[in-house]
Amino acid sequence: MSPLNVLIAGSSIAGPATAYWLSKTNCTLTIIERWPSPRPGGQAIDIRTAGVSVMRKIPGMEAAVLAKSAQEEGVCFVRADGRPYGTIRATGNPEQQGLISEYEILRGDLAGVLVGFTKGEERVRYVYGETIAAMRYDEVNGPVTVEFSNGMPTSTYDLVIACDGAMSRTRAMGFECGVRDHVVRTNSWAAYFSITQDLLQGSRVGQGFSAVGGRFISVGSDAGGGSRVMLMGVHPGDKRDTMLGFREASTQGEDALKKYLARLYRGVGWKTDEVMRMMMDSEDFYASEIVQVKMPSLHNGRVVLVGDAGYAAGLTGGGTSLALAGAYMLAGEIGKHKGDLAAGLEGYEEQMRPLIKEMQKIPPLVMLLLAPQTAWGIWLRNHIFAFIAWTGIAEIAQKYLGGAFANTESFPLPEYEWVA
């Protein structure tokens, strides 16, 4: 039986993870990425629950992730003068993680780890600086003919896999929909960047501060000696006007968005003004809306979705684990149904749906923890946090933080046979 000729669009997390597992089946793989080279750094992301189980099925991956660890020793919320309300630390148990993950790593570093496991494979090829311009079916449910934007010759593929994020252009073409169709807004956004100054003075306990109006800022340590910063705006309910400023600034480019955020956070207290000044010179600034993607189907003919393109998790913290699990189960089901690609895609859909449903649940406590809207809400959150930290009942409290904080055994993975 001839190998399946597969095209994967996107090389962040879902792309190389899918390539790794499909390389264990009868496939020839091409991974394209619109950026001209691999992107380093990015925000710190967690591997949890089903993601931990998948990681442990890849020989050497757990050690590689730990070697690149960006894990903090703990997290605390602080007053305007910097005094902490208390500190919650990691559980020390990777099978039941809390607010602090035992597997925290920068997005670019995790992508690099995954790419490293596939680059030596003879049937895996990476192409940077390339995107899909158009796709067409020569017959219903038949192979897909793909035209490219930047020089790759038009080719026909047995399967096209969209791994290019929540605003996936590949999904829009393959499902004949708009880029924002099936995207569910959460009325929240986040921005990430690094600064050269170590605002924590050597501490590895991350600090967070909230201001009224759902404004949140956190500062964590950076391996390069500076600090990593996250800004977040959370606006519960359907308050479109609270997001207009962010959306309008986003359309005007990075400088405009930085200026908008600097105005939004001006004078709110703590170290915020200092951080805003340094943000203007940050070279790795990235910001976007936080959304969920809810698709009626994960595949349309020979186009299939993995990761955020098919099931972005939003505020739940489960996006990375969903991507790793999706890559594993897509490849496993394709290998399980040898010679029947349609059955493999149906099997993938069936296996993923329960996990997606659970991991996309946004628990109310996430809003309470990250970004209370009022001074009263901030006071209440801080004192609840202080009580949890003082009493040590974080293990009980995390049960109300959703599927991403469940134990590893809560999401058992199917077992597959792989080609050596």
XYZ file of C-alpha atoms in Angstrom:
420
model
C 0.000 0.000 0.000
C 1.405 3.402 -1.026
C 2.125 5.917 1.740
C -0.441 8.649 2.327
C 0.823 11.999 1.066
C -0.026 14.453 3.874
C 0.261 18.245 4.103
C 0.309 19.893 7.549
C -0.239 23.662 7.789
C 1.360 25.143 10.919
C 4.483 24.246 12.920
C 3.792 25.570 16.424
C 2.629 22.726 18.701
C -0.066 20.750 16.899
C 1.861 20.630 13.608
C 5.099 18.907 14.691
C 3.212 16.766 17.234
C 0.962 15.480 14.455
C 4.001 14.978 12.204
C 5.721 12.904 14.894
C 2.838 10.494 15.309
C 1.998 10.271 11.595
C 5.658 9.433 10.924
C 4.903 6.233 12.871
C 2.269 5.335 10.271
C 2.423 4.876 6.496
C 2.644 8.591 5.589
C 4.888 11.025 3.748
C 4.665 14.427 5.427
C 5.209 18.047 4.419
C 4.844 20.712 7.128
C 4.548 24.319 5.985
C 4.861 27.399 8.181
C 4.121 30.992 7.179
C 6.936 32.406 9.303
C 10.372 32.400 7.625
C 11.971 30.437 10.464
C 11.021 28.704 13.724
C 9.767 31.207 16.303
C 11.567 31.132 19.676
C 10.192 32.187 23.044
C 6.525 33.081 23.343
C 4.361 32.691 26.387
C 4.797 29.991 29.002
C 2.372 27.111 28.451
C 1.436 24.114 30.553
C 1.275 20.426 29.710
C -1.442 18.758 31.787
C -3.768 15.730 32.009
C -3.975 13.958 28.630
C -1.040 16.030 27.366
C 1.201 14.498 30.038
C 0.104 11.020 28.969
C 0.939 11.747 25.320
C 4.296 13.301 26.252
C 5.273 10.152 28.102
C 4.568 8.047 25.023
C 7.303 9.902 23.092
C 10.694 8.532 24.218
C 12.833 11.317 25.641
C 10.193 14.045 25.471
C 9.550 14.369 29.212
C 13.269 14.823 29.880
C 13.549 17.340 27.026
C 10.619 19.371 28.380
C 12.057 19.382 31.906
C 15.427 20.488 30.530
C 13.723 23.532 28.996
C 11.471 24.112 31.998
C 10.096 27.596 32.608
C 8.387 26.457 35.807
C 7.968 28.955 38.616
C 8.363 27.828 42.217
C 5.040 29.406 43.084
C 2.582 32.193 42.386
C 1.266 34.999 44.543
C -1.064 37.960 44.238
C 0.339 41.216 45.580
C -0.902 44.516 46.963
C -0.104 47.822 45.286
C 2.974 48.148 47.515
C 4.215 44.679 46.507
C 3.370 42.819 49.721
C 2.051 39.331 48.891
C -1.248 37.927 50.132
C 0.277 34.456 50.188
C 2.000 31.986 47.904
C 0.709 28.803 46.293
C 3.394 26.407 45.146
C 3.434 23.406 42.829
C 1.897 20.215 44.191
C 5.068 18.238 43.429
C 2.810 15.617 41.870
C 2.745 15.676 38.044
C -0.257 13.320 38.121
C -2.371 15.974 39.924
C -1.161 19.433 39.038
C -2.446 22.624 40.585
C -2.134 26.279 39.582
C 1.585 25.720 39.014
C 2.307 23.080 36.402
C 5.181 20.642 36.784
C 5.553 20.906 33.002
C 5.694 24.599 32.118
C 7.664 25.570 29.031
C 7.836 28.450 26.561
C 5.709 27.847 23.471
C 8.674 28.213 21.125
C 10.763 25.814 23.201
C 8.052 23.136 23.132
C 7.679 23.535 19.374
C 11.449 23.160 19.068
C 11.406 19.970 21.143
C 8.691 18.474 18.931
C 10.382 19.528 15.690
C 13.572 17.933 16.982
C 11.818 14.566 17.245
C 10.741 14.690 13.576
C 13.510 16.464 11.638
C 15.617 13.337 11.251
C 12.751 11.379 9.725
C 13.318 10.631 6.056
C 9.653 11.119 5.142
C 9.193 14.408 7.026
C 9.935 17.770 5.351
C 9.625 21.282 6.840
C 9.108 24.296 4.572
C 9.205 27.787 6.128
C 7.875 30.998 4.621
C 5.042 29.217 2.809
C 1.237 29.285 2.978
C -1.699 27.766 1.162
C -3.222 30.018 -1.496
C -6.084 27.747 -2.609
C -7.425 24.209 -2.305
C -9.757 22.211 -4.505
C -11.199 18.707 -4.671
C -11.018 16.906 -7.982
C -13.748 14.574 -6.705
C -16.023 14.450 -3.663
C -14.066 13.133 -0.650
C -11.075 12.631 -2.941
C -7.504 13.966 -2.709
C -6.962 17.704 -2.328
C -5.060 19.794 -4.871
C -3.215 22.637 -3.135
C -1.799 25.831 -4.621
C 0.827 27.686 -2.618
C 1.605 31.375 -2.184
C 5.393 31.538 -2.224
C 6.905 29.183 -4.754
C 6.065 25.608 -3.813
C 4.625 23.796 -6.843
C 0.927 22.900 -6.891
C 0.570 19.376 -5.492
C -2.125 16.852 -4.652
C -2.410 15.415 -1.144
C -4.349 12.531 0.321
C -4.915 14.573 3.487
C -4.534 18.230 4.521
C -4.259 18.935 8.256
C -4.959 22.437 9.594
C -2.745 23.202 12.600
C -2.561 26.953 12.030
C -4.374 28.301 15.061
C -7.782 29.567 16.097
C -8.043 31.961 13.116
C -7.031 29.194 10.712
C -7.037 30.170 7.038
C -6.682 26.497 6.137
C -9.914 25.744 8.012
C -11.667 28.582 6.182
C -10.640 27.185 2.791
C -11.198 23.528 3.595
C -14.589 24.048 5.239
C -15.670 26.872 2.910
C -16.363 29.250 5.791
C -15.076 32.560 7.107
C -11.929 32.770 9.227
C -14.034 33.870 12.224
C -16.869 31.406 11.645
C -17.124 28.900 14.532
C -14.952 31.186 16.690
C -16.567 31.906 20.069
C -15.360 35.068 21.724
C -14.731 35.076 25.465
C -14.548 38.879 25.714
C -10.961 38.630 26.882
C -7.472 39.168 25.516
C -3.868 38.574 26.523
C -0.497 40.096 25.682
C 2.925 38.534 26.281
C 6.417 40.000 26.163
C 9.798 39.896 27.872
C 11.775 42.738 29.404
C 15.464 42.911 30.247
C 15.071 43.941 33.904
C 14.612 41.291 36.594
C 11.685 42.768 38.492
C 11.555 39.750 40.822
C 15.187 40.198 41.941
C 16.099 36.561 41.468
C 12.912 35.074 42.905
C 11.150 32.288 40.996
C 7.783 33.041 42.558
C 5.624 34.752 39.960
C 3.639 37.811 41.038
C 0.221 38.947 39.882
C -1.670 42.199 40.375
C -5.255 43.132 39.498
C -6.871 46.503 38.808
C -10.555 47.317 38.434
C -12.127 46.718 35.062
C -10.747 43.210 34.641
C -7.136 44.332 34.160
C -4.494 41.830 35.249
C -0.695 41.818 35.047
C 1.709 39.060 36.021
C 5.503 39.034 36.126
C 7.541 35.851 36.061
C 11.222 35.016 35.862
C 12.998 34.583 32.541
C 15.885 32.218 31.874
C 17.750 35.048 30.159
C 17.886 37.035 33.400
C 15.029 39.444 32.778
C 11.309 39.030 33.338
C 8.390 37.664 31.349
C 5.161 39.632 31.501
C 1.560 38.779 30.772
C -1.229 41.324 30.545
C -4.811 40.133 30.469
C -8.172 41.813 30.133
C -11.255 39.797 31.053
C -14.767 41.139 30.571
C -17.495 38.685 31.645
C -20.784 38.709 29.796
C -21.522 40.181 26.405
C -19.788 43.543 26.805
C -18.680 44.223 23.251
C -17.776 47.845 23.966
C -15.076 46.776 26.436
C -13.254 44.952 23.620
C -13.562 47.614 20.920
C -10.422 49.502 21.925
C -8.283 46.364 21.870
C -9.693 45.217 18.530
C -9.271 48.596 16.870
C -5.687 48.973 18.122
C -4.889 45.432 16.934
C -5.830 46.344 13.366
C -3.421 49.306 13.436
C -0.281 47.310 14.190
C 2.003 46.477 17.098
C 3.012 50.035 17.995
C -0.609 51.173 18.173
C -1.543 48.203 20.333
C 1.364 48.819 22.719
C 0.291 52.454 23.103
C -3.293 51.392 23.747
C -2.211 48.976 26.497
C 0.111 51.563 28.040
C -2.829 53.983 28.305
C -5.095 51.258 29.661
C -2.674 50.373 32.470
C -1.367 53.848 33.242
C -1.402 54.648 36.962
C -3.077 51.456 38.180
C -0.358 50.786 40.746
C 2.331 48.293 41.695
C 5.110 48.019 39.037
C 2.762 48.612 36.151
C 4.038 51.984 34.928
C 7.614 50.664 34.951
C 6.560 47.575 32.973
C 4.651 49.661 30.436
C 7.725 51.794 29.710
C 9.819 48.693 29.044
C 7.069 47.059 26.989
C 7.455 49.760 24.345
C 10.973 48.448 23.557
C 10.163 44.740 23.825
C 11.046 42.824 20.659
C 8.947 39.711 21.291
C 5.591 41.348 22.002
C 2.567 39.274 21.049
C -1.114 39.882 21.769
C -4.434 38.407 20.675
C -7.999 37.849 21.719
C -8.653 34.717 23.739
C -11.239 32.625 21.922
C -12.678 29.162 21.690
C -13.285 27.276 18.459
C -16.363 25.051 18.347
C -16.721 23.095 15.117
C -19.715 20.939 14.146
C -17.203 18.511 12.616
C -13.434 18.146 12.831
C -13.085 17.085 9.216
C -14.566 17.963 5.856
C -13.644 15.516 3.134
C -9.868 15.188 3.258
C -9.271 18.320 5.377
C -9.006 17.756 9.132
C -8.375 20.032 12.123
C -5.924 19.530 14.981
C -5.263 21.841 17.928
C -6.592 25.391 18.149
C -7.801 25.276 14.539
C -10.402 22.718 15.604
C -10.931 23.218 19.328
C -9.160 26.219 20.852
C -9.784 25.980 24.591
C -9.790 29.681 25.489
C -9.399 30.521 29.169
C -9.325 26.930 30.423
C -5.573 26.383 30.158
C -6.051 23.118 28.278
C -5.101 24.140 24.736
C -1.633 22.575 24.656
C -2.844 19.294 26.104
C -5.742 19.162 23.627
C -3.312 19.713 20.746
C -0.988 16.925 21.913
C -3.889 14.532 22.465
C -5.437 15.415 19.098
C -2.185 14.749 17.242
C -1.830 11.374 18.932
C -5.400 10.254 18.308
C -5.591 11.423 14.696
C -2.469 9.476 13.782
C -3.548 6.506 15.874
C -6.959 6.269 14.220
C -5.495 6.650 10.724
C -3.067 3.835 11.475
C -5.823 1.737 13.048
C -8.014 1.986 9.932
C -5.345 1.187 7.354
C -6.586 1.768 3.826
C -9.787 3.482 5.000
C -8.991 7.137 5.600
C -12.647 8.107 6.033
C -13.019 5.594 8.874
C -9.830 6.911 10.476
C -11.148 10.480 10.434
C -14.460 9.359 11.933
C -12.583 7.474 14.635
C -10.575 10.614 15.441
C -13.763 12.634 15.781
C -15.313 10.032 18.079
C -12.248 9.855 20.330
C -11.753 13.622 20.610
C -15.302 14.833 21.266
C -15.527 13.849 24.973
C -12.098 15.356 25.698
C -12.916 18.596 23.856
C -16.217 18.938 25.711
C -14.543 18.607 29.091
C -11.467 20.725 28.364
C -13.465 23.622 26.887
C -15.540 24.151 30.018
C -14.690 27.569 31.448
C -15.260 27.409 35.204
C -16.527 30.577 36.926
C -13.515 30.594 39.250
C -11.206 31.433 36.358
C -12.859 34.841 36.018
C -12.750 35.352 39.793
C -9.089 34.382 40.036
C -7.628 36.299 37.116
C -9.534 39.504 36.705
C -12.200 40.681 39.138
C -14.072 43.692 37.780
C -14.483 45.798 40.935
C -12.420 46.863 43.934
C -14.675 44.694 46.099
C -14.096 41.725 43.804
C -10.332 42.196 43.916
C -10.409 42.411 47.723
C -12.489 39.239 47.934
C -10.285 37.314 45.478
C -7.111 38.321 47.275
C -8.411 37.264 50.677
C -9.751 33.954 49.340
C -6.320 33.370 47.797
C -4.648 34.251 51.096
C -6.897 31.793 52.950
C -6.154 29.010 50.446
C -2.413 29.671 50.654
C -2.435 29.840 54.469
C -4.532 26.704 55.011
C -2.898 24.663 52.261
C -6.230 23.572 50.773
C -5.165 24.380 47.198
C -5.614 20.713 46.247
C -9.302 20.934 47.146
C -9.815 24.335 45.515
C -8.306 23.252 42.189
C -11.126 20.736 41.712
C -13.289 23.716 40.791
C -10.902 25.005 38.126
C -12.080 22.752 35.299
C -10.862 19.803 33.245
C -7.359 21.174 32.696
C -6.683 20.698 36.424
C -7.976 17.129 36.637
C -5.577 14.305 37.361
C -3.765 12.578 34.522
C -5.856 9.412 34.812
C -9.107 11.331 34.222
C -8.527 11.197 30.455
C -7.247 7.721 29.530
C -5.849 7.476 26.016
C -6.553 4.647 23.570
C -3.597 2.421 22.784
C -2.416 2.099 19.180
C 0.089 -0.004 17.307
C 2.796 1.979 15.561
C 5.216 1.250 12.754
C 8.721 0.942 14.235
